[in-house]
Coordinates of C-alpha atoms in Angstrom, one line a residue:
Chain Q
V1 CA 48.8 194.0 87.9
A2 CA 46.8 190.9 89.3
E3 CA 43.8 189.4 87.7
P4 CA 42.4 188.7 92.0
E5 CA 41.9 185.3 92.3
S6 CA 39.1 184.6 92.0
A7 CA 40.1 184.3 88.0
R8 CA 42.4 182.5 88.5
P9 CA 42.8 178.5 88.0
S10 CA 42.2 176.2 91.4
S11 CA 45.3 174.1 92.0
P12 CA 45.4 171.2 89.7
A13 CA 46.9 169.6 92.8
D14 CA 44.1 166.8 94.1
G15 CA 43.7 166.7 98.1
R16 CA 46.0 163.5 97.7
L17 CA 49.1 165.3 96.4
E18 CA 48.3 168.0 98.6
Q19 CA 48.7 166.8 101.0
Q20 CA 52.2 164.7 100.1
L21 CA 53.5 168.4 98.5
R22 CA 52.8 170.2 102.5
F23 CA 54.6 167.6 103.8
L24 CA 57.7 167.8 101.6
V25 CA 57.3 171.7 102.1
E26 CA 57.2 171.2 106.1
I27 CA 60.4 168.7 105.9
D28 CA 62.5 172.0 104.0
R29 CA 62.8 173.2 108.3
L30 CA 64.8 169.9 109.6
K31 CA 67.8 172.5 107.3
T32 CA 67.3 174.4 110.4
V33 CA 67.7 171.4 113.1
R34 CA 71.2 172.1 114.0
R35 CA 73.3 169.0 115.3
R36 CA 76.2 169.5 117.9
T37 CA 78.6 167.5 115.0
L38 CA 81.0 169.5 113.0
L39 CA 81.8 169.7 108.9
T40 CA 85.2 168.5 109.2
D41 CA 86.3 171.5 108.2
R42 CA 85.4 172.7 110.9
S43 CA 83.4 176.0 110.3
R44 CA 79.9 175.6 111.4
R45 CA 77.5 173.0 112.8
E46 CA 76.0 170.5 110.9
N47 CA 72.4 169.6 110.7
S48 CA 69.9 167.2 110.5
A49 CA 68.7 167.8 106.7
E50 CA 72.9 167.1 104.8
H51 CA 73.3 165.0 107.7
S52 CA 69.7 162.4 106.6
W53 CA 71.7 162.6 103.5
H54 CA 75.4 161.6 104.4
I55 CA 74.8 157.9 106.1
A56 CA 72.2 157.3 103.4
L57 CA 74.9 156.9 100.4
M58 CA 77.3 155.9 104.1
A59 CA 74.7 152.8 104.4
L60 CA 74.4 152.3 100.3
L61 CA 78.0 152.2 100.4
L62 CA 79.4 150.4 103.5
S63 CA 76.2 147.6 103.1
E64 CA 79.0 144.8 102.6
Y65 CA 79.6 145.0 106.3
A66 CA 76.0 144.6 107.3
Q67 CA 74.3 140.9 107.7
P68 CA 74.1 139.3 104.4
G69 CA 71.1 139.8 102.5
L70 CA 70.0 142.9 104.6
D71 CA 67.2 145.4 102.1
V72 CA 69.9 147.8 102.0
T73 CA 66.6 150.0 100.1
R74 CA 65.1 150.1 103.8
V75 CA 67.8 151.1 105.8
V76 CA 68.3 154.1 103.3
S77 CA 64.3 154.9 103.6
M78 CA 65.0 154.3 107.3
L79 CA 68.0 156.7 107.0
L80 CA 65.4 159.2 104.9
V81 CA 63.1 160.3 108.3
H82 CA 64.7 158.8 111.1
D83 CA 64.8 162.5 112.3
L84 CA 62.2 164.4 110.6
V85 CA 61.3 164.5 113.8
E86 CA 63.6 167.0 115.1
I87 CA 61.9 169.8 113.2
D88 CA 59.2 169.9 116.0
A89 CA 61.9 167.7 118.9
G90 CA 65.0 169.4 118.6
D91 CA 68.0 167.2 118.1
T92 CA 68.3 165.8 121.6
F93 CA 72.4 165.1 122.2
A94 CA 73.4 161.5 122.9
Y95 CA 75.4 162.0 125.8
D96 CA 72.9 164.6 126.7
V97 CA 71.0 162.0 130.0
S98 CA 68.5 164.1 131.1
G99 CA 67.5 165.6 127.5
N100 CA 67.2 162.1 126.8
A101 CA 64.7 160.9 128.9
S102 CA 61.9 163.3 127.9
R103 CA 63.3 162.6 124.5
V104 CA 61.0 159.9 123.5
E105 CA 57.4 161.8 124.4
R106 CA 58.5 165.1 122.3
E107 CA 59.7 162.8 119.3
R108 CA 56.6 160.4 119.7
N109 CA 54.3 164.0 119.2
A110 CA 57.0 164.8 116.4
A111 CA 55.7 162.4 115.2
D112 CA 51.4 162.4 115.2
R113 CA 52.1 166.2 114.0
I114 CA 54.5 165.9 111.0
F115 CA 53.8 161.3 109.6
G116 CA 50.1 162.9 109.9
L117 CA 50.3 165.4 107.1
L118 CA 51.3 162.6 104.8
P119 CA 47.7 161.0 102.9
D120 CA 47.5 158.0 105.4
D121 CA 48.6 155.0 103.8
Q122 CA 52.1 157.0 103.3
H123 CA 52.0 158.0 107.1
A124 CA 51.1 154.1 108.1
M125 CA 55.0 153.7 106.2
V126 CA 56.6 156.6 107.3
R127 CA 55.6 156.3 111.0
A128 CA 56.4 152.5 109.9
L129 CA 60.3 153.3 109.0
W130 CA 60.7 155.4 111.9
N131 CA 59.4 153.2 114.5
E132 CA 61.9 150.0 112.8
F133 CA 64.0 152.4 113.6
E134 CA 63.4 153.5 116.8
A135 CA 63.1 149.7 118.3
G136 CA 66.7 148.5 116.5
E137 CA 65.6 144.7 116.5
T138 CA 65.6 144.6 112.5
P139 CA 69.2 143.5 110.8
E140 CA 68.4 147.1 108.6
A141 CA 67.6 149.1 111.5
R142 CA 70.6 147.3 113.6
F143 CA 72.8 148.4 110.9
A144 CA 71.0 152.2 110.5
V145 CA 71.0 152.9 113.7
A146 CA 75.0 151.8 113.5
V147 CA 75.2 154.2 110.3
D148 CA 73.8 157.2 112.1
R149 CA 76.6 156.4 115.1
L150 CA 79.4 155.9 113.0
Q151 CA 78.9 159.2 110.8
P152 CA 79.8 161.0 113.7
L153 CA 82.5 159.3 114.7
L154 CA 84.4 160.0 110.6
Q155 CA 83.2 163.6 111.7
N156 CA 84.9 164.0 115.8
V157 CA 88.3 161.9 114.1
M158 CA 89.0 164.9 111.3
A159 CA 88.3 167.2 113.3
S160 CA 90.4 166.3 116.4
G161 CA 87.7 165.0 118.7
G162 CA 85.3 168.0 117.9
T163 CA 82.1 167.9 119.6
W164 CA 83.2 164.5 122.8
R165 CA 86.2 167.6 123.6
S166 CA 84.5 170.6 123.5
H167 CA 81.6 168.8 125.2
G168 CA 83.5 166.9 128.6
V169 CA 82.3 164.0 126.6
T170 CA 84.4 160.6 128.0
M171 CA 86.0 157.9 126.2
E172 CA 84.1 154.9 127.7
Q173 CA 80.7 157.2 127.0
V174 CA 81.9 156.9 123.2
L175 CA 82.6 153.5 123.0
E176 CA 79.1 152.8 124.8
R177 CA 77.4 155.3 121.8
M178 CA 78.9 153.1 119.4
S179 CA 78.7 149.6 121.2
P180 CA 75.4 149.1 118.2
L181 CA 78.0 148.9 115.6
A182 CA 79.9 146.3 117.3
A183 CA 76.5 143.2 116.3
A184 CA 75.9 144.9 112.8
C185 CA 79.3 145.2 111.3
P186 CA 82.3 143.8 112.9
T187 CA 84.5 145.2 110.9
L188 CA 83.5 148.9 111.1
W189 CA 83.1 148.2 114.6
R190 CA 87.1 146.8 114.6
Y191 CA 87.5 150.8 113.0
A192 CA 85.4 152.6 115.9
E193 CA 86.8 151.0 118.9
W194 CA 90.1 151.8 117.2
A195 CA 89.4 155.5 115.9
V196 CA 88.0 156.3 119.5
T197 CA 91.0 154.9 121.4
E198 CA 93.4 156.8 118.8
V199 CA 92.1 160.5 119.4
W200 CA 91.9 160.3 123.3
V201 CA 96.2 157.7 123.4
S202 CA 97.2 160.7 120.8
G203 CA 96.1 163.5 122.9
M204 CA 93.8 165.6 120.6
V205 CA 90.6 164.9 123.9
R206 CA 93.4 166.0 126.2
D207 CA 95.1 168.0 125.5
P208 CA 92.7 171.2 123.3
E209 CA 96.3 173.0 122.8
A210 CA 98.3 170.5 121.0
E211 CA 95.7 170.6 118.4
P212 CA 97.1 172.7 114.8
Chain O
V1 CA 100.7 163.2 127.5
A2 CA 100.8 161.7 124.0
E3 CA 102.6 158.6 122.9
P4 CA 104.5 158.2 120.6
E5 CA 102.7 157.1 117.3
S6 CA 105.4 153.8 116.4
A7 CA 104.0 152.1 119.9
R8 CA 100.4 152.6 118.9
P9 CA 98.3 150.0 117.0
S10 CA 97.4 151.0 113.6
S11 CA 94.0 151.5 111.9
P12 CA 92.6 147.8 111.3
A13 CA 91.4 148.8 108.4
D14 CA 92.3 147.1 104.9
G15 CA 93.1 149.6 101.7
R16 CA 88.8 149.2 100.7
L17 CA 87.6 150.7 103.5
E18 CA 89.9 152.6 103.7
Q19 CA 89.2 153.9 101.0
Q20 CA 85.3 154.2 101.7
L21 CA 85.9 156.4 104.9
R22 CA 87.9 158.7 102.9
F23 CA 85.5 159.0 99.9
L24 CA 82.8 159.0 102.7
V25 CA 85.0 161.8 105.1
E26 CA 85.2 164.3 102.1
I27 CA 81.3 164.4 100.4
D28 CA 81.7 166.1 104.6
R29 CA 82.0 169.0 101.3
L30 CA 78.8 168.5 99.8
K31 CA 76.9 170.8 102.8
T32 CA 79.3 173.2 102.0
V33 CA 78.0 174.1 98.4
R34 CA 75.9 176.7 97.8
R35 CA 72.6 176.1 95.7
R36 CA 70.7 180.1 94.7
T37 CA 67.7 177.9 96.4
L38 CA 66.8 179.4 99.5
L39 CA 64.9 178.0 102.5
T40 CA 61.4 178.2 102.3
D41 CA 61.7 180.4 106.2
R42 CA 64.6 182.1 103.8
S43 CA 66.6 182.1 106.8
R44 CA 69.8 181.4 104.0
R45 CA 70.7 179.3 100.8
E46 CA 69.9 175.8 100.8
N47 CA 73.4 173.7 100.8
S48 CA 74.0 170.6 98.0
A49 CA 74.1 168.0 100.1
E50 CA 71.2 168.8 102.4
H51 CA 69.2 169.2 98.9
S52 CA 69.7 166.1 97.8
W53 CA 68.2 164.7 100.9
H54 CA 65.2 166.6 100.4
I55 CA 64.9 165.6 96.7
A56 CA 66.1 160.9 97.5
L57 CA 62.6 161.9 100.5
M58 CA 60.7 163.8 97.5
A59 CA 61.3 160.8 95.4
L60 CA 60.2 158.0 97.5
L61 CA 57.3 159.4 98.5
L62 CA 55.7 160.4 95.3
S63 CA 57.2 157.7 92.7
E64 CA 53.1 156.6 91.9
Y65 CA 52.9 160.0 89.4
A66 CA 55.8 157.8 88.1
Q67 CA 56.0 155.2 84.7
P68 CA 54.8 152.4 86.8
G69 CA 57.1 150.0 87.6
L70 CA 60.0 151.9 88.7
D71 CA 62.8 151.3 89.9
V72 CA 62.6 153.7 92.8
T73 CA 66.1 152.2 94.5
R74 CA 67.8 153.3 91.4
V75 CA 66.1 157.0 91.4
V76 CA 67.1 157.5 95.3
S77 CA 70.6 156.1 95.3
M78 CA 70.9 158.3 92.0
L79 CA 70.1 161.6 94.0
L80 CA 71.9 160.3 96.6
V81 CA 74.9 161.5 95.0
H82 CA 74.1 163.3 91.8
D83 CA 75.6 166.0 93.4
L84 CA 78.6 165.3 94.2
V85 CA 80.8 166.4 91.3
E86 CA 79.5 169.4 92.4
I87 CA 82.2 169.6 95.9
D88 CA 85.2 170.5 92.9
A89 CA 82.5 172.3 90.2
G90 CA 81.0 173.9 91.7
D91 CA 76.4 174.7 91.9
T92 CA 76.3 176.2 88.2
F93 CA 72.4 177.9 88.7
A94 CA 70.5 176.7 86.1
Y95 CA 69.7 179.8 84.2
D96 CA 73.1 180.4 83.9
V97 CA 74.0 180.1 80.3
S98 CA 77.4 181.1 80.2
G99 CA 78.0 178.0 83.7
N100 CA 77.0 175.6 82.2
A101 CA 79.3 176.1 78.9
S102 CA 81.5 175.1 80.6
R103 CA 79.9 172.6 83.1
V104 CA 81.0 169.4 81.5
E105 CA 84.3 169.6 81.6
R106 CA 84.7 170.9 85.3
E107 CA 82.1 168.1 86.6
R108 CA 83.7 165.5 84.0
N109 CA 87.1 165.9 86.3
A110 CA 85.3 166.3 89.5
A111 CA 84.3 163.1 88.4
D112 CA 87.5 161.4 88.1
R113 CA 89.0 162.5 91.3
I114 CA 85.5 162.7 93.9
F115 CA 84.4 158.6 92.1
G116 CA 87.5 157.4 91.9
L117 CA 88.3 157.8 95.8
L118 CA 86.8 155.0 96.2
P119 CA 87.2 150.2 95.4
D120 CA 87.2 150.6 92.2
D121 CA 83.5 148.3 91.7
Q122 CA 81.7 151.1 94.2
H123 CA 84.2 153.5 91.7
A124 CA 82.4 152.0 89.1
M125 CA 79.0 151.9 90.3
V126 CA 78.9 155.8 91.8
R127 CA 79.9 157.1 88.0
A128 CA 76.9 154.9 86.2
L129 CA 73.9 156.3 88.6
W130 CA 76.0 159.8 87.7
N131 CA 75.7 159.0 84.0
E132 CA 72.2 158.1 83.7
F133 CA 71.1 160.8 85.5
E134 CA 73.2 163.2 83.1
A135 CA 72.0 161.3 79.9
G136 CA 68.6 161.2 81.3
E137 CA 67.3 158.3 79.1
T138 CA 66.5 155.9 81.2
P139 CA 62.7 155.9 83.0
E140 CA 64.7 156.0 86.9
A141 CA 66.9 158.2 85.5
R142 CA 64.0 161.6 83.9
F143 CA 61.9 161.1 87.1
A144 CA 65.6 161.6 89.1
V145 CA 66.1 164.6 86.6
A146 CA 62.0 166.0 87.2
V147 CA 62.3 165.7 91.3
D148 CA 65.7 167.3 91.4
R149 CA 63.8 170.1 88.8
L150 CA 60.3 170.1 90.6
Q151 CA 61.7 171.1 94.9
P152 CA 63.3 174.2 93.6
L153 CA 60.0 175.0 92.3
L154 CA 58.2 174.4 95.5
Q155 CA 61.3 176.3 97.5
N156 CA 60.5 179.6 95.2
V157 CA 56.7 178.8 95.0
M158 CA 57.1 178.5 98.7
A159 CA 59.5 181.8 99.0
S160 CA 56.8 183.7 97.0
G161 CA 59.3 183.7 93.7
G162 CA 62.4 184.0 95.6
T163 CA 65.4 183.3 93.1
W164 CA 64.1 183.4 90.3
R165 CA 63.1 187.4 91.3
S166 CA 66.3 188.6 92.5
H167 CA 68.3 186.9 89.9
G168 CA 65.8 188.4 87.0
V169 CA 64.4 185.0 85.1
T170 CA 61.8 184.6 83.1
M171 CA 58.4 182.6 82.9
E172 CA 58.9 181.4 79.9
Q173 CA 62.9 180.1 81.0
V174 CA 61.1 178.3 84.2
L175 CA 58.2 176.4 82.5
E176 CA 61.2 175.3 79.9
R177 CA 63.5 174.3 82.8
M178 CA 60.4 172.4 84.9
S179 CA 59.5 170.0 80.8
P180 CA 61.4 167.6 82.0
L181 CA 57.9 166.6 84.5
A182 CA 55.7 165.9 81.1
A183 CA 56.8 163.2 80.5
A184 CA 58.5 161.9 83.8
C185 CA 55.3 162.4 85.8
P186 CA 52.6 164.8 84.1
T187 CA 50.7 164.6 87.5
L188 CA 53.7 167.1 88.3
W189 CA 53.7 168.3 85.7
R190 CA 49.7 170.1 86.1
Y191 CA 50.9 171.0 89.5
A192 CA 53.6 173.2 88.1
E193 CA 53.0 174.4 85.6
W194 CA 50.1 175.8 87.4
A195 CA 51.5 176.7 90.3
V196 CA 54.3 178.6 87.8
T197 CA 51.9 180.6 86.4
E198 CA 50.3 181.2 89.8
V199 CA 53.3 182.6 90.8
W200 CA 53.8 184.8 88.0
V201 CA 49.9 185.8 88.0
S202 CA 49.8 187.2 91.0
G203 CA 52.7 189.5 90.8
M204 CA 54.4 187.9 93.6
V205 CA 57.4 187.7 90.8
R206 CA 57.3 191.5 89.8
D207 CA 56.0 193.4 92.2
P208 CA 58.5 193.0 95.5
E209 CA 56.3 195.5 97.0
A210 CA 53.9 193.0 96.9
E211 CA 55.2 190.6 99.4
P212 CA 54.1 189.9 103.2

C-alpha cells in the first residue's frame, strides 16, 4: 500500500536543479520530431535528436577541414541545441518555401518557451548558441551550418538520392543548399559538389526504376 | 540515360577523407540499436543514438554538479562515442547478468572493427575516449558514467517506473546501478536516491493498476 503523499520526504532538488531537470526531461520530445531524411538502411525517417548526435560527432571528426583555430567545443554545443526549437515548431523541410517563410517566428516562440525552462544564466547561454547558429556569421557557426547540411547529403547519397528524389528537388537546389560548405570547409565542399553531381549524373535521381 | 562509370570524374575525397566519411556513414546504424528505456511519452523504446545526444547535452548543462575544473569537452566527446560499439555488440540491458558477462569481449571486437574504419590517429583518439569511459577512473569518465546512469532514471521516473517495472528489477538493483553518482556528483545522487525511493514507495512500481 502506498504511503500518503504528505508522509514522504519532498524532492531534495532545489529550484535550480528542478528547472534543469524539467528542461532535460522536456527535450526528450526532440526524439519524436521527424525529419525528411531517411536512415541509410532506408528503414524509416530520421528524428532530430539522433540527427543532432550524428552531426555533433561529425563536427568533432571533421574539424580539421574547418578554419584553423576554430573552437570545436562551441561548434559541438551549438549542434547539440540547434534543433531544440523543433519540439514546438516542427522540422521544416529545407526545400519547403512557404514553410520556411513562417519558420523564423515559430522558432523564436519555441525558443522562448523551451530555453525559458532553464535557469536564467543557462537560458541565456543556450539562446546565445542558437542565435549564433541561426545567424551563421562566426567561423564556428559557419562550420556548424556546413556540417548540418553535409549530413543529409551523406544519407541521401547512401540512399540513392532518397528524399531529393521523393520530393522532386532539383540538383541546382541541392547545390545551393550545400553552398555554405564552400567558405566554411572547401575540401568538404568539393566532395559535396562531386557527390551531388554524381547522384544526378548516375541517374539515381532521374530514374527511380534503376535503383537496386 | 546514365553516363558510363568511366566517363565520370572520380571522388575528390582522398584516402583520409574517404575513411572518415565511411565511418560517419557506418555509425548511422547506431540509430537502429534499441535500448530498454522508453521515451517519456512511452510511445516506443529509445535508440542509442538519440540517447547519446541526450546525455551529451545533460553533461553540458549539469557540469556544475561535477568536480570543479572538469574538462567538459572531454566528457561530451566521450558520451558521443561511448555507445558506438553497440552497432555490432548490441545494447546489453544493465540488469542482464549473463549478457553482461560476455559484453566486454563483444564490445572490444566491435571497437576494433568500427573505430578501425577511421584514419589511425582518429582511431586512437576515439579508442582512448572509449577506454577512458569504460575504465571510469578519471573525473571526466566518472561524471560521464554518472550522466549515462541518470538519464534512464529520469525517463523511468517520468514513465512511472517504466522498464524497471516491466523487467522486475528491484529498488536495491537500481540504487546500486546509480551508485556512481555518489562520488561523481553528490547533489545529483541525492536527487536520484530520492527519486528511486519515491517511485517505489509511491507504489508506481509495485502496483501497475495504480498508474494513470
